């Protein structure tokens, strides 16, 4: 696996996490489930990539976390978007749209 | 994230991962799996928890610190696994860092730290020089008129103050008086230094006018001592020499006025005493008139900002020579100046740096020893190193792991060293001669602590880096294979260790030779012919500082002083076991004092060209009591009392004042103050080292009937030991007059030994360092040989099995030891020849190429090395071939 791919994937993962938290506060497992659901099962985010990403994003100031209670009365750590996170979501969404547009036109060119 | 949150954060992550795992598990159960199954499925889905945790932690940005923490734990574990090494290393480190820090604390206070005065680097000591016909240029103290002229005209100086150290007797509660150090100064001294009184006021110019009221400024110590720190002290009266003085001010606690020597040769008698009080200097008639005598003062000046010392030197020199010309003075005067801090430390600088260099050498040897031990450990840990390399440890990681271990040792050793330094400083201060300036400022201060910390780090790197670098050279695959390559590595390591042992011995040889020279010099100083016999003599210095005895400026009541001397001599003679008692006007071995020109009316020389002599006023028993022989003519006798103008001169004075002539019966100029009466030389006495062991003195003696000095020194020769005699002498002297001070009362042997205190200090401390170096070298040679013998067990077994005798085995090991030892010794000798030139000035009449010192040091070192080598050699010879061959 070369580093370019890693970066690309990482960027994608960040965007997916930001998007998943756009509507609600979720815990780790909740985020994976939400992403799975949003992408109709295309992306399965494993804890091995999810947790490092969550902590990195928290470090970057996009997410904040707190301990809360899950739907079946268990304590779980919840994440929510910060103001900076919301901004980042807008930026990354635009970025991604540009890339996907460019990719599409590249692939459609004859 | 902050590093102190890392534990909390860690626990948090742990909980988060667990709760997520549980959620997953629950979900699986909700899907209808049985509990066991659900847990397994959840774990499978979750993946490697440890890996997730580590990867997550990496994102926190504290990975380097965690690695350091790991290295630290690893290092600690390594050290715990070899406690012997750890103990030896810590002992060596803490002792050598402690010693170096102690010596540095003295060096810092005496030589490096600036004085606590305003812009202390602009302060200078100014003295005069005098061109003499025979002896060239000589540095002399200052003349008051010259001072006034210079102060008036110099553009390079902001200000200048003239002063002299003196002594006064104080009897705080009506007790017997004691003598304390005082300074008599022009009123501007404190303003020049930038010191403000803590209480009361500073001196003003009016205080120094003739007829001004007697006033005094107390030092902080004097205030505590005489007035127990009374805050209403201003305006109170302090009796100095029995005369009332009004206290006008108290100086702040940090103000330690240094002892400024009158000239390189003439020190103030009570040098080493703290200054307790300051009195204004009121110039006397003779100060205001005399241009060619009365060189009795010291001058401190402050440079104008931006002016350099050479500029000031040039200007003052030019001013003084033009003054010499315009005033038609018969002598050429010049200027000698030195920065204050440098001048105050001038007598001890070389010696202290030498001690510092010596302790540095010991530290270096200790470092090499530790490096050697670390090196051996690195070699034996090669297998492990290779495994780590094979598993992908980066080079920097490998080096750090090794260095961290040294770092741990250095940190613990450094802290123990600092603790030891507190003890070491106390020991040094107990040993240190009192005439070293600024000792009251010696303490473990912040700069000293910084030095110790920096030193520890330096040491860690010094002894850790070589072994650490070595771990790089191990190829991962090589060490994993066994035996064959290991032997090659051993040989390679052996060369490195031999070089280190040689370096160690080089340092040791140099240090031993310097120590031996210092011991030789000290022994010569103590055992040379002094020209007098100190054994069984007890000396009592008495100061007649009381109103009835008068002083120079006012009435001069000779009869009162003489009566005291007569009664004291008679009373001392009555003590049991006393063979003789005698009197002289200056305590022996207290340096040159009362130095005067010897004038010959039959062959007058211009002022300043005549030979200088130390004048002493003695009684007829002085020479017999001190066992000083009369070489020609006769001693003074009781019969001279009627016509007391007779004098004795020493052989050296005879040579200098009467070259090729017979001095007996000749007239010489007056030896007594304020008198023009000529003296007749009646005898020549043998030269003595009475003012200092390092030089014979040019002396002139006159009977005390002509002039009885205020400081008297009574000498008693007795069969009784001094400690029995001392309380008796004190009792008898205070019986004669309870109002005299007795600042000196001890055996003459003690006085002799105290006068050599600096040399003894140097010899003792150097010996301590020399012995340490020798022991470390012994350990070094032993360690390397023992290690290599232990690695070569198998080889020795084969040799013995093949028929090698014990003798040839011992020879084999000794030969191995011989290379680094001989090479190191030779290199040490070569370096010594360079270093010793620098030590020459610190030795007394001892050639630096002293064959005994050099050969003795080398032989001692060779003998010690041979001893160190014998044990491993013997062990090699007694290897059991069967066991050695079977062991691998």
mmCIF file of C-alpha atoms in Angstrom, chain A residues 27-29 33 46-48 51-56 58-59 67 70 72 74-77 79, chain B residues 1 9 12-13 15-17 19-20 22-24 26-27 29-30 45-46 52 55-56 59-60:
data_model
loop_
_atom_site.group_PDB
_atom_site.id
_atom_site.type_symbol
_atom_site.label_atom_id
_atom_site.label_comp_id
_atom_site.label_asym_id
_atom_site.label_seq_id
_atom_site.Cartn_x
_atom_site.Cartn_y
_atom_site.Cartn_z
ATOM 1 C CA UNK A 27 -20.512 6.687 19.924
ATOM 2 C CA UNK A 28 -17.808 4.715 18.088
ATOM 3 C CA UNK A 29 -19.922 1.746 17.117
ATOM 4 C CA UNK A 33 -23.087 1.674 11.761
ATOM 5 C CA UNK A 46 -13.258 -1.294 11.429
ATOM 6 C CA UNK A 47 -12.333 -0.136 14.964
ATOM 7 C CA UNK A 48 -8.648 -0.393 13.918
ATOM 8 C CA UNK A 51 -10.465 4.951 16.775
ATOM 9 C CA UNK A 52 -7.125 6.379 15.602
ATOM 10 C CA UNK A 53 -9.109 8.609 13.211
ATOM 11 C CA UNK A 54 -11.503 9.776 15.956
ATOM 12 C CA UNK A 55 -8.671 10.634 18.296
ATOM 13 C CA UNK A 56 -6.696 12.381 15.592
ATOM 14 C CA UNK A 58 -10.381 15.286 18.282
ATOM 15 C CA UNK A 59 -6.743 16.366 18.593
ATOM 16 C CA UNK A 67 -19.347 10.220 28.247
ATOM 17 C CA UNK A 70 -26.398 4.513 25.143
ATOM 18 C CA UNK A 72 -29.740 0.456 26.210
ATOM 19 C CA UNK A 74 -24.744 1.594 28.906
ATOM 20 C CA UNK A 75 -22.080 4.202 29.373
ATOM 21 C CA UNK A 76 -20.407 5.008 26.090
ATOM 22 C CA UNK A 77 -18.187 7.710 24.734
ATOM 23 C CA UNK A 79 -18.558 12.331 19.735
ATOM 24 C CA UNK B 1 -2.947 17.390 24.915
ATOM 25 C CA UNK B 9 -6.372 9.777 28.667
ATOM 26 C CA UNK B 12 -10.253 6.830 29.067
ATOM 27 C CA UNK B 13 -9.267 5.125 25.833
ATOM 28 C CA UNK B 15 -12.786 2.345 28.805
ATOM 29 C CA UNK B 16 -13.958 3.642 25.468
ATOM 30 C CA UNK B 17 -12.678 0.584 23.640
ATOM 31 C CA UNK B 19 -17.569 -0.064 26.137
ATOM 32 C CA UNK B 20 -17.578 -0.211 22.362
ATOM 33 C CA UNK B 22 -19.565 -4.439 24.881
ATOM 34 C CA UNK B 23 -21.954 -2.570 22.642
ATOM 35 C CA UNK B 24 -20.878 -4.747 19.774
ATOM 36 C CA UNK B 26 -24.822 -6.710 22.882
ATOM 37 C CA UNK B 27 -25.702 -6.143 19.282
ATOM 38 C CA UNK B 29 -26.689 -10.996 21.323
ATOM 39 C CA UNK B 30 -29.649 -9.007 20.057
ATOM 40 C CA UNK B 45 -15.256 -7.987 14.502
ATOM 41 C CA UNK B 46 -13.348 -5.594 16.707
ATOM 42 C CA UNK B 52 -5.824 -0.281 18.072
ATOM 43 C CA UNK B 55 -2.185 3.248 16.919
ATOM 44 C CA UNK B 56 -4.619 5.563 18.639
ATOM 45 C CA UNK B 59 -2.173 10.159 17.197
ATOM 46 C CA UNK B 60 -1.797 11.983 20.493
#
